[in-house]
Short mmCIF file of C-alpha atoms in Angstrom, two decimals:
data_model
loop_
_atom_site.label_atom_id
_atom_site.label_comp_id
_atom_site.label_asym_id
_atom_site.label_seq_id
_atom_site.Cartn_x
_atom_site.Cartn_y
_atom_site.Cartn_z
CA MET A 512 -142.99 -399.16 -68.79
CA VAL A 513 -142.03 -397.53 -72.09
CA ILE A 514 -140.13 -394.84 -70.28
CA PHE A 515 -137.85 -397.36 -68.72
CA ARG A 516 -136.69 -398.32 -72.29
CA TYR A 517 -135.30 -394.79 -73.04
CA VAL A 518 -134.43 -393.34 -69.69
CA PRO A 519 -131.71 -394.97 -67.55
CA TYR A 520 -132.90 -396.21 -64.25
CA LYS A 521 -130.55 -394.00 -62.20
CA ARG A 522 -131.70 -390.84 -64.01
CA LEU A 523 -135.37 -391.67 -63.36
CA LEU A 524 -134.60 -392.30 -59.74
CA SER A 525 -132.99 -388.87 -59.46
CA TYR A 526 -136.01 -387.17 -61.03
CA VAL A 527 -138.25 -388.89 -58.41
CA ILE A 528 -135.97 -387.83 -55.52
CA MET A 529 -135.78 -384.21 -56.80
CA SER A 530 -139.58 -384.07 -57.11
CA ILE A 531 -140.03 -385.26 -53.61
CA ILE A 532 -137.53 -382.72 -52.29
CA GLY A 533 -139.22 -379.99 -54.24
CA PHE A 534 -142.71 -380.74 -53.01
CA THR A 535 -141.35 -381.09 -49.40
CA MET A 536 -139.74 -377.67 -49.63
CA LEU A 537 -142.97 -376.18 -51.02
CA GLY A 538 -144.92 -377.73 -48.11
CA VAL A 539 -142.45 -376.31 -45.65
CA TYR A 540 -142.83 -372.88 -47.21
CA VAL A 541 -146.60 -373.01 -47.03
CA VAL A 542 -146.47 -374.13 -43.38
CA VAL A 543 -143.98 -371.31 -42.50
CA LEU A 544 -145.97 -368.70 -44.36
CA THR A 545 -149.17 -369.83 -42.57
CA TRP A 546 -147.35 -369.69 -39.16
CA CYS A 547 -146.02 -366.19 -39.89
CA THR A 548 -149.43 -364.99 -40.87
CA THR A 549 -150.85 -366.41 -37.63
CA LEU A 550 -148.28 -364.32 -35.73
CA GLY A 551 -149.37 -361.25 -37.66
CA PHE A 552 -147.37 -360.32 -40.72
CA PRO A 553 -150.02 -359.00 -43.23
CA GLU A 554 -149.17 -357.25 -46.47
CA TYR A 555 -148.76 -353.47 -46.63
CA THR A 556 -152.28 -352.39 -47.56
CA GLY A 557 -152.04 -348.76 -46.35
CA ASN A 558 -154.26 -346.62 -44.16
CA ARG A 559 -154.52 -349.32 -41.53
CA ILE A 560 -153.19 -348.85 -38.03
CA PRO A 561 -153.01 -352.18 -36.07
CA VAL A 562 -151.82 -351.62 -32.52
CA TYR A 563 -150.35 -354.44 -30.47
CA THR A 564 -149.89 -354.32 -26.74
CA ARG A 565 -148.35 -356.55 -24.23
CA GLU A 566 -147.08 -356.63 -20.67
CA LYS A 567 -144.95 -359.68 -19.65
CA PRO A 568 -144.18 -362.01 -22.63
CA PRO A 569 -145.44 -365.56 -22.20
CA ASP A 570 -142.37 -367.09 -23.79
CA THR A 571 -139.46 -366.36 -26.09
CA HIS A 572 -141.62 -366.51 -29.18
CA VAL A 573 -143.32 -363.30 -28.14
CA GLU A 574 -139.89 -361.63 -27.57
CA ARG A 575 -138.94 -362.56 -31.10
CA LEU A 576 -142.27 -361.24 -32.40
CA VAL A 577 -141.78 -357.93 -30.64
CA GLN A 578 -138.23 -357.57 -32.13
CA ASN A 579 -139.71 -358.31 -35.59
CA ILE A 580 -142.37 -355.67 -35.06
CA GLN A 581 -139.68 -353.08 -34.01
CA ARG A 582 -137.60 -353.96 -36.98
CA HIS A 583 -140.56 -353.68 -39.26
CA ASN A 584 -141.26 -350.12 -37.84
CA ARG A 585 -137.69 -348.98 -38.51
CA GLU A 586 -137.76 -350.32 -42.02
CA LEU A 587 -140.92 -348.48 -42.83
CA GLN A 588 -139.81 -345.27 -41.05
CA TYR A 589 -136.60 -344.93 -43.03
CA SER A 590 -137.87 -346.26 -46.34
CA LYS A 591 -137.96 -343.89 -49.30
CA SER A 592 -141.15 -345.40 -50.82
CA GLY A 593 -143.63 -342.70 -49.81
CA ASP A 594 -145.51 -340.83 -47.01
CA ILE A 595 -144.86 -342.32 -43.61
CA ASN A 596 -148.46 -341.64 -42.50
CA LYS A 597 -149.82 -343.87 -45.22
CA LYS A 598 -147.60 -346.89 -44.26
CA TYR A 599 -148.80 -350.01 -42.59
CA PHE A 600 -147.36 -349.60 -39.09
CA TRP A 601 -146.91 -352.04 -36.29
CA THR A 602 -147.17 -350.23 -33.06
CA GLN A 603 -146.84 -351.11 -29.34
CA ALA A 604 -148.74 -349.63 -26.50
CA ASP A 605 -148.22 -349.33 -22.74
CA ILE A 606 -151.51 -350.45 -21.20
CA ARG A 607 -152.19 -351.46 -17.66
CA ASN A 608 -153.35 -354.93 -16.91
CA PHE A 609 -157.08 -355.38 -17.32
CA ASP A 610 -157.33 -358.46 -15.07
CA ASN A 611 -158.84 -356.36 -12.24
CA ALA A 612 -160.44 -353.62 -14.40
CA GLU A 613 -163.83 -353.98 -12.61
CA SER A 614 -162.43 -353.30 -9.21
CA THR A 615 -159.99 -350.47 -10.16
CA ASN A 616 -160.20 -347.11 -11.87
CA THR A 617 -160.58 -347.12 -15.66
CA PRO A 618 -157.05 -347.63 -17.07
CA ASP A 619 -155.57 -345.19 -19.51
CA SER A 620 -153.35 -346.08 -22.48
CA SER A 621 -150.65 -344.28 -24.29
CA ILE A 622 -150.22 -345.69 -27.77
CA TYR A 623 -146.72 -345.03 -29.21
CA LEU A 624 -145.35 -345.14 -32.74
CA ASP A 625 -141.65 -345.96 -32.45
CA GLY A 626 -141.43 -344.26 -29.10
CA LYS A 627 -143.44 -341.18 -29.98
CA SER A 628 -146.82 -340.62 -28.39
CA ASN A 629 -149.58 -341.05 -31.03
CA VAL A 630 -152.81 -340.99 -29.17
CA ASN A 631 -154.30 -341.45 -25.69
CA THR A 632 -157.51 -343.28 -25.25
CA ASP A 633 -159.51 -345.36 -22.79
CA ASN A 634 -159.37 -348.84 -24.24
CA THR A 635 -162.08 -350.21 -22.00
CA ASP A 636 -164.91 -348.32 -23.78
CA ASN A 637 -166.69 -349.92 -26.71
CA SER A 638 -164.35 -352.88 -26.55
CA ASP A 639 -164.93 -356.16 -28.26
CA THR A 640 -163.57 -358.76 -25.87
CA MET A 641 -162.90 -362.36 -27.05
CA ASP A 642 -163.57 -365.39 -24.97
CA ASN A 643 -160.78 -366.28 -22.56
CA THR A 644 -159.37 -369.17 -24.49
CA ASP A 645 -155.98 -370.80 -24.15
CA LYS A 646 -154.35 -369.06 -27.13
CA THR A 647 -150.79 -367.84 -26.90
CA PHE A 648 -151.19 -365.87 -30.21
CA LEU A 649 -154.31 -364.42 -31.79
CA GLN A 650 -154.50 -363.43 -35.43
CA PRO A 651 -155.74 -359.83 -35.50
CA THR A 652 -158.67 -358.80 -37.74
CA HIS A 653 -157.39 -356.15 -40.16
CA GLN A 654 -159.99 -353.68 -41.45
CA PRO A 655 -159.32 -350.17 -42.88
CA GLY A 656 -159.46 -347.42 -40.32
CA ASN A 657 -159.41 -349.84 -37.36
CA ILE A 658 -157.12 -350.06 -34.40
CA THR A 659 -156.56 -353.68 -33.34
CA VAL A 660 -155.23 -354.10 -29.81
CA ILE A 661 -153.96 -357.40 -28.54
CA GLN A 662 -153.27 -357.12 -24.87
CA TYR A 663 -151.60 -359.71 -22.65
CA ASN A 664 -153.55 -360.44 -19.47
CA ASN A 665 -152.08 -363.64 -18.13
CA PRO A 666 -149.73 -366.39 -19.33
CA ARG A 667 -152.51 -368.09 -21.36
CA THR A 668 -154.87 -365.33 -22.45
CA PHE A 669 -154.91 -362.33 -24.65
CA THR A 670 -157.73 -359.81 -24.90
CA LYS A 671 -158.54 -358.20 -28.26
CA ILE A 672 -159.98 -354.69 -28.27
CA ARG A 673 -160.89 -353.03 -31.52
CA GLN A 674 -161.81 -349.41 -31.83
CA LYS A 675 -162.64 -347.63 -35.06
CA MET A 676 -160.74 -344.50 -36.14
CA SER A 677 -162.31 -342.02 -38.55
CA LYS A 678 -162.27 -338.43 -39.60
CA LYS A 679 -165.33 -336.61 -38.42
CA LEU A 680 -166.66 -333.06 -38.67
CA PRO A 681 -165.95 -331.11 -35.52
CA GLN A 682 -168.32 -331.17 -32.65
CA ALA A 683 -166.95 -328.03 -31.11
CA LEU A 684 -165.29 -324.85 -32.45
CA ILE A 685 -163.15 -322.10 -31.00
CA ILE A 686 -164.50 -319.19 -33.08
CA GLY A 687 -162.64 -316.25 -31.54
CA VAL A 688 -161.42 -313.81 -30.83
CA LYS A 689 -158.10 -312.90 -32.42
CA LYS A 690 -155.41 -312.04 -29.79
CA GLY A 691 -157.81 -313.20 -27.08
CA GLY A 692 -155.96 -316.33 -26.03
CA THR A 693 -157.41 -318.93 -28.50
CA ARG A 694 -154.04 -320.44 -29.22
CA ALA A 695 -153.26 -320.96 -25.54
CA LEU A 696 -156.77 -322.53 -24.92
CA LEU A 697 -156.28 -324.99 -27.75
CA GLU A 698 -152.78 -325.97 -26.58
CA PHE A 699 -154.20 -326.51 -23.09
CA LEU A 700 -157.03 -328.56 -24.42
CA ARG A 701 -154.65 -330.81 -26.46
CA ILE A 702 -153.43 -332.25 -23.15
CA HIS A 703 -156.79 -333.92 -22.74
CA PRO A 704 -156.69 -337.46 -24.20
CA ASP A 705 -160.30 -337.16 -25.51
CA VAL A 706 -159.67 -333.99 -27.59
CA ARG A 707 -158.24 -333.99 -31.02
CA ALA A 708 -157.66 -330.93 -33.24
CA PRO A 709 -155.83 -330.13 -36.46
CA GLY A 710 -152.59 -328.14 -36.32
CA PRO A 711 -153.19 -325.13 -38.75
CA GLU A 712 -156.45 -323.05 -38.70
CA PRO A 713 -158.69 -324.47 -41.40
CA HIS A 714 -160.48 -321.21 -42.20
CA PHE A 715 -163.17 -323.26 -43.84
CA PHE A 716 -166.22 -321.20 -43.05
CA ASP A 717 -164.63 -317.87 -44.02
CA ARG A 718 -162.17 -318.69 -46.77
CA HIS A 719 -162.61 -322.15 -48.10
CA TYR A 720 -166.40 -322.72 -47.86
CA ASP A 721 -166.66 -323.39 -51.64
CA LYS A 722 -164.55 -326.53 -51.16
CA GLY A 723 -167.37 -328.32 -49.39
CA LEU A 724 -167.86 -330.19 -46.18
CA GLU A 725 -165.99 -333.33 -47.48
CA TRP A 726 -162.83 -331.21 -47.82
CA TYR A 727 -163.36 -329.80 -44.36
CA ARG A 728 -163.81 -333.24 -42.82
CA HIS A 729 -160.50 -334.38 -44.33
CA GLN A 730 -158.70 -331.47 -42.61
CA MET A 731 -159.67 -333.01 -39.21
CA PRO A 732 -157.49 -335.59 -37.43
CA SER A 733 -158.59 -339.21 -37.16
CA THR A 734 -160.34 -339.90 -33.86
CA LEU A 735 -161.58 -342.90 -31.90
CA ASP A 736 -165.18 -343.32 -30.77
CA GLY A 737 -165.70 -341.00 -27.77
CA GLN A 738 -163.06 -338.54 -28.77
CA LEU A 739 -163.98 -334.90 -29.43
CA THR A 740 -162.95 -333.28 -32.76
CA MET A 741 -162.59 -329.54 -32.64
CA GLU A 742 -160.79 -326.73 -34.46
CA LYS A 743 -159.77 -323.11 -33.90
CA THR A 744 -160.24 -320.25 -36.37
CA PRO A 745 -160.53 -316.84 -34.50
CA SER A 746 -161.77 -314.93 -37.58
CA TYR A 747 -165.07 -316.92 -37.52
CA PHE A 748 -166.52 -314.73 -34.74
CA VAL A 749 -166.32 -311.48 -36.83
CA THR A 750 -167.23 -312.83 -40.26
CA LYS A 751 -170.98 -312.23 -40.91
CA GLU A 752 -171.55 -315.29 -43.18
CA VAL A 753 -170.02 -317.82 -40.74
CA PRO A 754 -172.89 -318.22 -38.15
CA GLN A 755 -175.37 -319.49 -40.79
CA ARG A 756 -172.82 -321.68 -42.51
CA ILE A 757 -171.95 -323.38 -39.15
CA TYR A 758 -175.65 -323.75 -38.37
CA ASN A 759 -176.17 -325.45 -41.68
CA MET A 760 -173.47 -327.92 -40.79
CA SER A 761 -174.58 -328.62 -37.27
CA LYS A 762 -177.34 -327.06 -35.13
CA ASN A 763 -176.03 -328.64 -31.94
CA ILE A 764 -172.34 -327.73 -32.32
CA LYS A 765 -170.64 -326.20 -29.16
CA LEU A 766 -168.94 -322.79 -29.64
CA ILE A 767 -166.12 -321.25 -27.59
CA VAL A 768 -165.22 -317.58 -27.58
CA VAL A 769 -162.11 -316.35 -25.75
CA VAL A 770 -162.55 -312.66 -24.95
CA ARG A 771 -160.32 -310.10 -23.24
CA ASP A 772 -160.37 -306.34 -22.53
CA PRO A 773 -160.96 -304.91 -26.03
CA VAL A 774 -158.44 -302.11 -25.42
CA THR A 775 -155.66 -304.56 -24.43
CA ARG A 776 -156.72 -306.86 -27.28
CA ALA A 777 -156.47 -303.96 -29.83
CA ILE A 778 -152.94 -303.09 -28.62
CA SER A 779 -151.98 -306.74 -28.81
CA ASP A 780 -153.30 -306.92 -32.35
CA TYR A 781 -151.42 -303.78 -33.28
CA THR A 782 -148.16 -305.16 -31.70
CA GLN A 783 -148.41 -308.36 -33.83
CA ALA A 784 -149.01 -306.37 -37.03
CA ALA A 785 -146.22 -303.94 -36.28
CA THR A 786 -143.82 -306.78 -35.80
CA LYS A 787 -144.55 -307.97 -39.37
CA ARG A 788 -144.69 -304.35 -40.75
CA PRO A 789 -142.01 -302.16 -39.01
CA ALA A 790 -143.07 -299.10 -41.03
CA MET A 791 -146.62 -299.17 -39.57
CA LYS A 792 -147.94 -295.90 -38.12
CA PRO A 793 -148.01 -295.48 -34.33
CA PHE A 794 -150.95 -297.00 -32.43
CA GLU A 795 -152.37 -293.50 -31.65
CA LYS A 796 -152.63 -292.58 -35.37
CA MET A 797 -154.16 -295.94 -36.23
CA ALA A 798 -156.84 -295.79 -33.59
CA PHE A 799 -158.29 -292.41 -34.56
CA ILE A 800 -159.56 -290.96 -37.79
CA ASP A 801 -157.60 -287.86 -37.00
CA ASN A 802 -155.69 -286.66 -33.87
CA THR A 803 -157.77 -283.49 -33.64
CA SER A 804 -161.34 -284.84 -33.21
CA ARG A 805 -160.10 -288.06 -31.56
CA ILE A 806 -162.90 -289.94 -33.24
CA VAL A 807 -162.24 -293.62 -33.02
CA ASP A 808 -161.67 -295.37 -36.34
CA THR A 809 -164.28 -298.12 -36.17
CA LYS A 810 -163.18 -299.48 -39.55
CA TRP A 811 -159.83 -300.38 -38.20
CA ALA A 812 -159.84 -304.17 -37.60
CA ALA A 813 -158.06 -303.84 -34.30
CA VAL A 814 -161.04 -301.74 -33.02
CA LYS A 815 -163.79 -303.43 -34.88
CA ILE A 816 -163.04 -306.95 -33.53
CA GLY A 817 -163.40 -305.59 -29.89
CA VAL A 818 -167.06 -304.58 -30.38
CA TYR A 819 -168.05 -308.00 -29.07
CA ALA A 820 -171.74 -307.24 -28.62
CA LYS A 821 -172.44 -306.52 -32.28
CA HIS A 822 -170.74 -309.68 -33.37
CA LEU A 823 -172.50 -311.81 -30.72
CA GLU A 824 -175.93 -310.63 -31.79
CA LYS A 825 -175.37 -312.24 -35.19
CA TRP A 826 -174.45 -315.63 -33.54
CA LEU A 827 -177.47 -315.50 -31.22
CA LYS A 828 -179.74 -315.44 -34.32
CA TYR A 829 -178.77 -318.99 -34.96
CA PHE A 830 -177.49 -320.49 -31.68
CA PRO A 831 -178.95 -320.34 -28.18
CA LEU A 832 -176.67 -318.92 -25.46
CA ARG A 833 -176.29 -322.38 -23.80
CA GLN A 834 -174.32 -323.57 -26.82
CA ILE A 835 -171.80 -320.72 -26.52
CA HIS A 836 -169.11 -320.65 -23.82
CA PHE A 837 -167.17 -317.47 -23.06
CA VAL A 838 -163.58 -317.88 -21.71
CA ASN A 839 -162.12 -314.99 -19.78
CA GLY A 840 -158.82 -314.25 -21.54
CA GLU A 841 -157.29 -312.50 -18.49
CA GLN A 842 -158.21 -315.40 -16.19
CA LEU A 843 -156.84 -317.89 -18.71
CA ILE A 844 -153.43 -316.45 -18.01
CA VAL A 845 -153.60 -315.90 -14.26
CA ASN A 846 -155.74 -318.93 -13.49
CA PRO A 847 -155.56 -321.43 -16.40
CA ALA A 848 -156.79 -324.45 -14.38
CA GLY A 849 -159.89 -322.59 -13.26
CA GLU A 850 -160.88 -321.57 -16.83
CA MET A 851 -160.04 -325.09 -18.13
CA ALA A 852 -162.33 -326.68 -15.54
CA LYS A 853 -165.19 -324.60 -16.93
CA VAL A 854 -164.33 -325.41 -20.55
CA GLN A 855 -164.10 -329.12 -19.90
CA ASP A 856 -167.42 -329.02 -18.21
CA PHE A 857 -168.92 -327.25 -21.13
CA LEU A 858 -167.53 -329.78 -23.61
CA GLY A 859 -168.74 -332.67 -21.49
CA LEU A 860 -165.16 -333.87 -20.73
CA LYS A 861 -163.75 -335.37 -17.61
CA ARG A 862 -161.67 -332.78 -15.71
CA ILE A 863 -158.23 -334.14 -16.52
CA VAL A 864 -156.52 -330.85 -17.28
CA THR A 865 -155.89 -329.36 -13.84
CA ASP A 866 -153.51 -327.00 -12.06
CA LYS A 867 -150.78 -329.81 -11.98
CA HIS A 868 -150.37 -329.16 -15.67
CA PHE A 869 -149.32 -325.54 -15.44
CA TYR A 870 -146.71 -323.25 -14.07
CA LEU A 871 -146.12 -319.53 -14.57
CA ASN A 872 -143.23 -318.32 -16.72
CA GLU A 873 -142.33 -315.28 -14.60
CA THR A 874 -140.09 -313.80 -17.32
CA ARG A 875 -142.95 -313.55 -19.82
CA GLY A 876 -145.85 -313.62 -17.43
CA PHE A 877 -147.50 -316.39 -19.34
CA PRO A 878 -148.51 -319.93 -18.21
CA CYS A 879 -146.51 -322.92 -19.59
CA LEU A 880 -147.32 -326.61 -19.61
CA LYS A 881 -145.40 -328.70 -17.13
CA LYS A 882 -143.35 -331.48 -18.78
CA PRO A 883 -144.62 -335.00 -18.32
CA GLU A 884 -142.40 -337.55 -16.59
CA GLY A 885 -139.60 -338.76 -18.84
CA SER A 886 -139.94 -335.97 -21.48
CA GLY A 887 -137.66 -333.06 -22.31
CA ARG A 888 -138.13 -329.43 -21.63
CA PRO A 889 -141.47 -327.96 -20.40
CA HIS A 890 -143.69 -326.73 -23.24
CA CYS A 891 -144.27 -322.98 -23.51
CA LEU A 892 -146.10 -321.19 -26.30
CA GLY A 893 -144.00 -319.51 -28.99
CA LYS A 894 -142.00 -316.38 -28.52
CA THR A 895 -144.85 -314.31 -29.93
CA LYS A 896 -146.96 -315.05 -26.87
CA GLY A 897 -146.44 -312.59 -23.97
CA ARG A 898 -144.46 -310.09 -26.17
CA GLN A 899 -143.88 -306.57 -24.83
CA HIS A 900 -146.62 -304.09 -25.83
CA PRO A 901 -145.66 -300.50 -26.89
CA ASN A 902 -146.30 -297.63 -24.48
CA VAL A 903 -149.55 -295.90 -25.45
CA ASP A 904 -150.60 -292.41 -24.30
CA PRO A 905 -152.85 -292.79 -21.22
CA HIS A 906 -155.35 -290.22 -22.78
CA VAL A 907 -155.58 -292.44 -25.86
CA LEU A 908 -156.29 -295.43 -23.72
CA GLN A 909 -158.93 -293.65 -21.72
CA ARG A 910 -160.60 -292.55 -24.97
CA LEU A 911 -160.75 -296.08 -26.16
CA ARG A 912 -162.22 -297.26 -22.83
CA ASP A 913 -164.92 -294.65 -23.13
CA PHE A 914 -165.69 -295.82 -26.63
CA PHE A 915 -165.90 -299.48 -25.67
CA LYS A 916 -167.78 -299.00 -22.45
CA PRO A 917 -171.36 -299.11 -23.78
CA PHE A 918 -170.51 -302.10 -26.06
CA ASN A 919 -169.02 -303.91 -23.09
CA ALA A 920 -172.14 -303.31 -21.05
CA LYS A 921 -174.26 -304.71 -23.85
CA PHE A 922 -172.01 -307.66 -24.08
CA TYR A 923 -172.30 -308.31 -20.31
CA GLN A 924 -176.03 -308.16 -20.69
CA LEU A 925 -176.12 -310.60 -23.64
CA THR A 926 -173.79 -313.19 -21.98
CA GLY A 927 -175.08 -312.82 -18.37
CA GLN A 928 -171.38 -312.35 -17.29
CA SER A 929 -169.36 -309.42 -16.04
CA PHE A 930 -165.76 -309.31 -17.20
CA ASN A 931 -164.84 -306.09 -15.24
CA TRP A 932 -163.08 -304.47 -18.15
CA ASN A 933 -164.03 -300.94 -17.03
#
């Protein structure tokens, strides 16, 4: 009661009213914050990739949520605060309804980041499905490296599917050969939703081995459970230290070698080098020690790489033949679907890449990938593929064929395949 003696009654009343208003606003703020968190607005914690999917929205609240997600994406994409890949992205995916999943084929999903395809995966495998409760919204569980998918099944139910993404050491390698068609093979394999590969050639086992396996693992793309990680470095096949190094990493790894006629491969190798060095000697002078004796220069890399049998013998000391698949480089051009069927079988993949994905570019004589529906131009390999080879003296070509003939025969014997290069 002492306070009433020194503080006017009206002023005390105003203090009480202001306090009530302040606590009321604080309560409203807490309620709104809790509601927003329930809808899914976590802090930016980095290296997390939540993915939200929906079909028909149950009400206008979901529409507003979707708009918020899209706006959030745009703000992150155009922000100047750092690397886009390390942001905390909200993404939407186009996934078929799972209501009749047991009676239909396994649905595929295409996860998009602001309209750009990010990854394809089968969301029915290894899924953690919640009980079908009457919840219009579900708060996702956010864990580093996880994809959280909330998918709308019917007006009262969502299904949550979580799949873990991580960087793994490769389970398959394209080890050679240079100018054999390795780039084309990898581009064709990238069509498959269960295959992930880094962009540049890592060159770990021949150039960066001292950096260690952890460095190598971080060069690989993040993959979901069930996806295959692989990489391509054609120089592995001809580097003597590589077979043992790969064996020390994984004894069960699958190896792919793309081979073509060693004479044609040598000319292609020369053509690429001559494009970079216009002052390079003619092919005929590079192929022989001297023009008089016509002794083939086996130290020249373009010739040395084509002695496939000698290189393969080193690999067979560490890996059984059943772990090595040989792709016919000539057939990869004229019949890409046929060669891709064999590669997919070898890798244990479903035959998804088929003849419907290819068409022949008659100008360059090289297969291109047909454009998917709704995309832009069809995808062809770079201008360096299918480039015109120089005219080489037929006598030089015959001399090289005679040189490679015994090595080709040995290679046929080792592989149990005939490539008909003679």
